[in-house]
Amino acid sequence: MNSNELTETQPTNVVNGNGVHPLIRLAGVTKVFLTDEVETHALSGIHLDIREGEYISIAGPSGCGKTTLLSILGLLDTPSEGSYALKGHEVANLSFADRARVRNREIGFIFQSFNLIGDLSVFENVELPLTYRGMSAGDRKALVTEALERVGMAHRGKHLPSQLSGGQQQRVAVARALAGRPAILLADEPTGNLDSRNGEAVMQLLRELHQGGATICMVTHDERFAQHADRTVHLFDGQIVEDRMAA
Amino acid sequence: MQTFLQDLRFGFRMLRRSPGFSVLAILCLTLGIGTNAAVLSWIEGILIRPYPLVVHQDRMFALNATTRGENGFTGLAYPEFLDYEKNSTLFESFIVDRITGTTLSVGDRAERASGAIVSANYFDALGVKPILGRGFGPDEGEGRNAHPVTVIGYRTWKDRYGGDPNIIGRTQYLNGVQHTIIGVAPEEFHGTFIGYSFSFWVPVSMQETFDTGYKLEDRGARWIEGYAFLKPGVTRQQADAELHAISQRLEKDYPETNRGHDLSLSPLWRTPFNQAGNMTSTLTITMAVVFFVLLIACANVSNLLLARSLLRRHEMTMRLALGAGRRRLIKQLFTEGLILSLIAAVGGIAVAYWCRNALVLSFPSPAAGIVIDLPGRIDWRVLVASVAVCVGATMLFALMPAIHASHVDLSGALKTDGGGVVAGSSRSRLRSALVLVQVALSFVLLAGTGLLLQSLQRMQNTSPGFSTDVIVSGADLVSAGYNLERAKAFDTQLLDRVREIPGVESVTLSRLQPFSYGVFSTAPLTIDGYQTAPDEQLNSSYLEVGEDYFKTLGVPIVAGREFQRTDDENAVPVAIINETMAAKYWPRKDPIGQRLKVKDRWLQIVGVAKNVKYENKLELPRTFFYVPMRQNFLVSNALLIRTRETPGAIRAALAREVHALDPNLAPTAPFRVQEQVDRKGYTQRLAATLVAIFGAIALFLAGIGLYAVMSYSVSQSTRELGLRMALGANTRDLLRLVFLHGLQLTVAGIVFGGIAALILTRLMGNLLYKVSPHDPLAFGSALVVITIASLAACFLPAWRATRIDPVQALREQ
């Protein structure tokens, strides 16, 4: 499949959050790591659908495969077995370049450790994924300004990350994830490096984004934060042991 | 002391623990210190203390005779030399040391040998004691050809006489005269002429045997070169003042010959009559170049240490936390640096020892049997200077990283790393600055190399004004004992015979071949009708040449005529002047038919020849004239042949003709004038070779430096690169990122290097020939080469960047 098909034309089978076909469909996904002839099954037979507009949290104890699942969802890694359909298109076996393109246009990452680039200003950090799209400077500026305004950091555009608090840095990271209007936001322990007050603030921000229509998939080991999502999937030893909607 | 020993122990342990780092750092420093030690040893051995067995070299100065209105060294007449010796009070001694040559038969072949005509006090004044026999006695310097005695060189004694312990008293023919060997010079004594190792020395009384005419009583013949030793405590300024006062008295006493003459002292490294002048400018440039190489090496090692200091941040933090002061840390890191540079210094001195005779390789011997001697010298001064270079290098490369490493944010560093910011640039700024310096220095060296190579090429492509295809040969009539009449008959017949050899277009005789190492005749002049200024002394060099000389060498006669066979001793004495001489003395007149007086003889000007280069391609136009061989015949002449044949092809025919005239004679091996022209361009070739070699080393080191920084930068930016990949960067984006970073450093380095090169290349002016020190081609080539090298240095780190696993990279905290 050409990744352009995924990014430049909307597949007809994805209609909305309640549509028949999900935004993401994992079917029988397995991930095996081989180290020194030892096989480690990080994920085993994962079946998971994520619909557009859904807010899903993936919870579980440390080492249960949450981050591996998120990496596969984010096209940072490929499954050993099984299929992965994004917007109805199979993406599990794309080339390196195509995966980069899909990642850039369809997926927004929010990391536990923010991962802002110290040499770049807040504005430039948010702009970074857009520069890989070959977008004009004017278009980029509009999208970056909009994203920063959404997270309440527009007034800090010229600052360097080191001049911001942890909570502010995570807001900037969220703005970077949002700026390209991706199909889904993938958040990996987004409050892990924050104190409880800032953690709550970031969770509130994600909630607001979801209410604005964003699809969010969040990995967390903290039950309190997992409850912010509409749906929680529990992983244990690489398998889904529970998939329940919020009450 | 105990602390120092502890630091030493720890330093050695650190070196053992990271062998890759240690080897690379020591290699860089060995190249840096080694090249400096090698050039220091050349400067010491060739320029500063060139005569190892001579005592009191610090009081030894070259005699620099000058004439007002003339460029450069003009030599002394022997009577004049004696006047200075007799009338001075501040000098311990004066010595004559005039280079000369002869042909020695070695088995069934003949070889040229270089030697010197020296004053009788030569060996005593120098403090050099022959290992066998004796030096010259005071009486052996007097009388015309009265003392055919010689002291031979150690190498001649060994090679030619098999080290015969009973050599003293045996005889050796030198220029056809039987000389008695009275001494053998020590092995380490090669004479006092920088660049040559002499085979023999004869007393000044034998001058006529080795020169043209008897000159010991001629105040007009300025052939003396020599040295003087000051008395202890006398300064050069005081001595110069005394010599100047004597010069003024001589000018008053002998106005005809001494008008405008003066004598001063030159330090040995500026001796005007040997290779010192050429070597000084070449070695000065080379010293600057190797200093740049050292700076680049230091920047490299500094970068390596900076990178290592980051890896050792935890260790430094713990040491500080346990109570070590910053000074203590700096001392420890400085000691580690010192260990590196001391190991490199030992390696460097080994490199210098190995390279001490390397200069001779690029200095062609002018003829078989002539021994070139340009030895480097590793004595305590070179060792001290090398250690100083080593300590200086340590200061340069170790101090900054040590200070940098000692400034750890204790509270921050001891906390777990929870930062959300990826790879800030503050850490890498210093390393980038060091690479920038390396690139800038490399650019300067490459631009300098480009200038010298272009200069060399232009010099090779520029015509000296005569045909360099002409073949030089001849027969050594002096060694064969020919007198003037016999030589004249032989040469006349030989010319006739050679002219008939198929392929020969013309043939002539000349006392000296073009660009010869020999010395032109000089004499005071009187120009008929020319009004000299009160303090003007007319003097000019001239050459004795045969008929068809200008035709054979392809030098145009711009007015009048060429010499003819009829211009002999029975005809009116004539001369052909060059264009510069015509313009100087007959500016608005036709010089043809005018007269000039040389050695009490009026010569009528019959022609004006186009200016040519006489001794080397760099010389400025000067007055020069030619006299016909048949009116000034000499026994020793060069045969110049214009032919379509190669030297090899004509060799047999030449041998046949010479044998036909005298079965005991063989012609000297024929060669093209171009070979001699090339030999005379050795200084530029040597400079270009040295700068190119060291420039390549500098480029290599700078390339390693850039590679190390880019490689380190990529390894430190793994998380950032992983993040960029997560955000959608593809291979092209990552390659561009790394290459752009490398190119930014390169461009900044090129800008600084360009500015520095514009300033520094001006210092190379006297080594450049028809090339501007700011030549755009040289600068452009340097830019291209350094950009390609930078791209090559960036390639591997850039490729590695694209191989990063983003999942793994983002997991790294």
Tab-separated table of N, CA and C in Angstrom, chain B residues 646-717:
chain	number	residue	atom	x	y	z
B	646	THR	N	68.203	12.513	-27.944
B	646	THR	CA	68.178	12.506	-26.479
B	646	THR	C	69.609	12.395	-25.957
B	647	PRO	N	69.834	12.745	-24.696
B	647	PRO	CA	71.195	12.599	-24.141
B	647	PRO	C	71.712	11.172	-24.281
B	648	GLY	N	70.821	10.190	-24.061
B	648	GLY	CA	71.241	8.788	-24.160
B	648	GLY	C	71.671	8.432	-25.566
B	649	ALA	N	70.932	8.972	-26.547
B	649	ALA	CA	71.211	8.637	-27.935
B	649	ALA	C	72.527	9.243	-28.416
B	650	ILE	N	72.871	10.386	-27.866
B	650	ILE	CA	74.066	11.089	-28.364
B	650	ILE	C	75.339	10.677	-27.609
B	651	ARG	N	75.124	9.952	-26.526
B	651	ARG	CA	76.241	9.618	-25.639
B	651	ARG	C	77.365	8.860	-26.369
B	652	ALA	N	76.967	7.839	-27.126
B	652	ALA	CA	77.966	7.009	-27.793
B	652	ALA	C	78.736	7.814	-28.843
B	653	ALA	N	78.005	8.640	-29.599
B	653	ALA	CA	78.658	9.449	-30.638
B	653	ALA	C	79.646	10.429	-30.006
B	654	LEU	N	79.243	11.000	-28.872
B	654	LEU	CA	80.123	11.942	-28.171
B	654	LEU	C	81.389	11.235	-27.700
B	655	ALA	N	81.209	10.046	-27.119
B	655	ALA	CA	82.351	9.282	-26.610
B	655	ALA	C	83.314	8.954	-27.754
B	656	ARG	N	82.712	8.615	-28.897
B	656	ARG	CA	83.544	8.273	-30.071
B	656	ARG	C	84.410	9.462	-30.484
B	657	GLU	N	83.793	10.645	-30.522
B	657	GLU	CA	84.533	11.831	-30.972
B	657	GLU	C	85.607	12.232	-29.969
B	658	VAL	N	85.275	12.131	-28.673
B	658	VAL	CA	86.275	12.484	-27.654
B	658	VAL	C	87.435	11.495	-27.701
B	659	HIS	N	87.107	10.208	-27.813
B	659	HIS	CA	88.168	9.202	-27.894
B	659	HIS	C	89.036	9.377	-29.125
B	660	ALA	N	88.398	9.804	-30.199
B	660	ALA	CA	89.159	10.023	-31.438
B	660	ALA	C	90.233	11.092	-31.235
B	661	LEU	N	89.928	12.059	-30.383
B	661	LEU	CA	90.894	13.137	-30.126
B	661	LEU	C	91.893	12.766	-29.037
B	662	ASP	N	91.407	12.018	-28.026
B	662	ASP	CA	92.281	11.597	-26.930
B	662	ASP	C	91.704	10.319	-26.329
B	663	PRO	N	92.333	9.192	-26.617
B	663	PRO	CA	91.793	7.896	-26.160
B	663	PRO	C	91.700	7.788	-24.635
B	664	ASN	N	92.459	8.651	-23.926
B	664	ASN	CA	92.427	8.573	-22.452
B	664	ASN	C	91.285	9.365	-21.833
B	665	LEU	N	90.551	10.104	-22.666
B	665	LEU	CA	89.480	10.955	-22.130
B	665	LEU	C	88.110	10.338	-22.391
B	666	ALA	N	87.209	10.600	-21.470
B	666	ALA	CA	85.804	10.198	-21.673
B	666	ALA	C	84.938	11.424	-21.446
B	667	PRO	N	83.859	11.563	-22.225
B	667	PRO	CA	82.984	12.721	-21.979
B	667	PRO	C	82.189	12.539	-20.681
B	668	THR	N	81.890	13.639	-20.061
B	668	THR	CA	81.013	13.551	-18.880
B	668	THR	C	79.620	13.152	-19.375
B	669	ALA	N	78.871	12.478	-18.526
B	669	ALA	CA	77.550	11.971	-18.922
B	669	ALA	C	76.669	13.131	-19.390
B	670	PRO	N	76.160	13.047	-20.653
B	670	PRO	CA	75.341	14.167	-21.133
B	670	PRO	C	73.981	14.230	-20.439
B	671	PHE	N	73.506	15.425	-20.201
B	671	PHE	CA	72.168	15.613	-19.611
B	671	PHE	C	71.582	16.906	-20.156
B	672	ARG	N	70.268	17.027	-20.054
B	672	ARG	CA	69.626	18.238	-20.553
B	672	ARG	C	69.754	19.367	-19.537
B	673	VAL	N	69.804	20.596	-20.039
B	673	VAL	CA	69.867	21.778	-19.172
B	673	VAL	C	68.663	21.789	-18.217
B	674	GLN	N	67.530	21.238	-18.712
B	674	GLN	CA	66.313	21.222	-17.891
B	674	GLN	C	66.563	20.554	-16.529
B	675	GLU	N	67.416	19.511	-16.531
B	675	GLU	CA	67.702	18.813	-15.267
B	675	GLU	C	68.338	19.763	-14.267
B	676	GLN	N	69.272	20.575	-14.764
B	676	GLN	CA	69.945	21.524	-13.882
B	676	GLN	C	68.975	22.619	-13.422
B	677	VAL	N	68.106	23.036	-14.349
B	677	VAL	CA	67.099	24.046	-13.991
B	677	VAL	C	66.205	23.503	-12.878
B	678	ASP	N	65.840	22.232	-13.002
B	678	ASP	CA	65.005	21.599	-11.969
B	678	ASP	C	65.729	21.553	-10.630
B	679	ARG	N	67.025	21.207	-10.687
B	679	ARG	CA	67.788	21.139	-9.432
B	679	ARG	C	67.792	22.490	-8.731
B	680	LYS	N	67.896	23.543	-9.539
B	680	LYS	CA	67.952	24.878	-8.931
B	680	LYS	C	66.606	25.299	-8.343
B	681	GLY	N	65.546	24.605	-8.724
B	681	GLY	CA	64.235	24.952	-8.163
B	681	GLY	C	63.893	24.097	-6.951
B	682	TYR	N	64.935	23.478	-6.369
B	682	TYR	CA	64.673	22.520	-5.292
B	682	TYR	C	64.025	23.186	-4.085
B	683	THR	N	64.372	24.457	-3.798
B	683	THR	CA	63.856	25.102	-2.584
B	683	THR	C	62.341	25.175	-2.641
B	684	GLN	N	61.826	25.600	-3.802
B	684	GLN	CA	60.380	25.698	-3.944
B	684	GLN	C	59.758	24.297	-3.893
B	685	ARG	N	60.461	23.337	-4.531
B	685	ARG	CA	59.923	21.979	-4.534
B	685	ARG	C	59.930	21.401	-3.114
B	686	LEU	N	61.011	21.688	-2.397
B	686	LEU	CA	61.105	21.205	-1.014
B	686	LEU	C	60.000	21.820	-0.165
B	687	ALA	N	59.831	23.147	-0.309
B	687	ALA	CA	58.799	23.827	0.482
B	687	ALA	C	57.424	23.260	0.137
B	688	ALA	N	57.162	23.093	-1.173
B	688	ALA	CA	55.854	22.579	-1.592
B	688	ALA	C	55.657	21.154	-1.068
B	689	THR	N	56.746	20.349	-1.138
B	689	THR	CA	56.638	18.962	-0.668
B	689	THR	C	56.348	18.918	0.827
B	690	LEU	N	57.136	19.699	1.584
B	690	LEU	CA	56.959	19.677	3.039
B	690	LEU	C	55.576	20.179	3.433
B	691	VAL	N	55.177	21.309	2.820
B	691	VAL	CA	53.875	21.869	3.190
B	691	VAL	C	52.755	20.917	2.755
B	692	ALA	N	52.940	20.258	1.593
B	692	ALA	CA	51.906	19.318	1.143
B	692	ALA	C	51.807	18.122	2.093
B	693	ILE	N	52.972	17.599	2.522
B	693	ILE	CA	52.953	16.446	3.440
B	693	ILE	C	52.288	16.836	4.755
B	694	PHE	N	52.748	17.963	5.313
B	694	PHE	CA	52.201	18.357	6.607
B	694	PHE	C	50.752	18.838	6.466
B	695	GLY	N	50.437	19.421	5.310
B	695	GLY	CA	49.054	19.830	5.060
B	695	GLY	C	48.145	18.606	5.006
B	696	ALA	N	48.658	17.526	4.392
B	696	ALA	CA	47.857	16.289	4.323
B	696	ALA	C	47.665	15.712	5.720
B	697	ILE	N	48.725	15.764	6.531
B	697	ILE	CA	48.602	15.277	7.917
B	697	ILE	C	47.557	16.116	8.652
B	698	ALA	N	47.635	17.448	8.434
B	698	ALA	CA	46.684	18.346	9.108
B	698	ALA	C	45.253	18.039	8.674
B	699	LEU	N	45.081	17.803	7.367
B	699	LEU	CA	43.738	17.508	6.851
B	699	LEU	C	43.227	16.189	7.439
B	700	PHE	N	44.129	15.222	7.510
B	700	PHE	CA	43.780	13.922	8.088
B	700	PHE	C	43.338	14.092	9.541
B	701	LEU	N	44.137	14.872	10.297
B	701	LEU	CA	43.801	15.087	11.709
B	701	LEU	C	42.485	15.849	11.847
B	702	ALA	N	42.320	16.871	10.998
B	702	ALA	CA	41.078	17.642	11.076
B	702	ALA	C	39.888	16.759	10.705
B	703	GLY	N	40.111	15.883	9.715
B	703	GLY	CA	39.050	14.942	9.322
B	703	GLY	C	38.674	14.026	10.479
B	704	ILE	N	39.708	13.530	11.171
B	704	ILE	CA	39.453	12.674	12.342
B	704	ILE	C	38.689	13.476	13.392
B	705	GLY	N	39.124	14.730	13.573
B	705	GLY	CA	38.468	15.590	14.573
B	705	GLY	C	36.997	15.784	14.255
B	706	LEU	N	36.731	16.086	12.998
B	706	LEU	CA	35.339	16.328	12.598
B	706	LEU	C	34.530	15.038	12.725
B	707	TYR	N	35.163	13.932	12.298
B	707	TYR	CA	34.477	12.642	12.407
B	707	TYR	C	34.149	12.345	13.875
B	708	ALA	N	35.158	12.574	14.741
B	708	ALA	CA	34.953	12.262	16.162
B	708	ALA	C	33.814	13.103	16.732
B	709	VAL	N	33.812	14.390	16.365
B	709	VAL	CA	32.767	15.274	16.905
B	709	VAL	C	31.399	14.867	16.370
B	710	MET	N	31.331	14.597	15.077
B	710	MET	CA	30.038	14.230	14.494
B	710	MET	C	29.567	12.874	15.039
B	711	SER	N	30.535	11.973	15.183
B	711	SER	CA	30.203	10.656	15.686
B	711	SER	C	29.705	10.774	17.125
B	712	TYR	N	30.435	11.569	17.899
B	712	TYR	CA	30.050	11.764	19.292
B	712	TYR	C	28.696	12.473	19.375
B	713	SER	N	28.548	13.457	18.503
B	713	SER	CA	27.308	14.229	18.485
B	713	SER	C	26.116	13.309	18.188
B	714	VAL	N	26.320	12.393	17.225
B	714	VAL	CA	25.238	11.462	16.879
B	714	VAL	C	24.943	10.540	18.062
B	715	SER	N	26.045	10.037	18.690
B	715	SER	CA	25.818	9.110	19.799
B	715	SER	C	25.138	9.828	20.972
B	716	GLN	N	25.458	11.096	21.169
B	716	GLN	CA	24.824	11.853	22.254
B	716	GLN	C	23.408	12.302	21.890
B	717	SER	N	23.108	12.292	20.595
B	717	SER	CA	21.798	12.770	20.149
B	717	SER	C	20.870	11.621	19.782
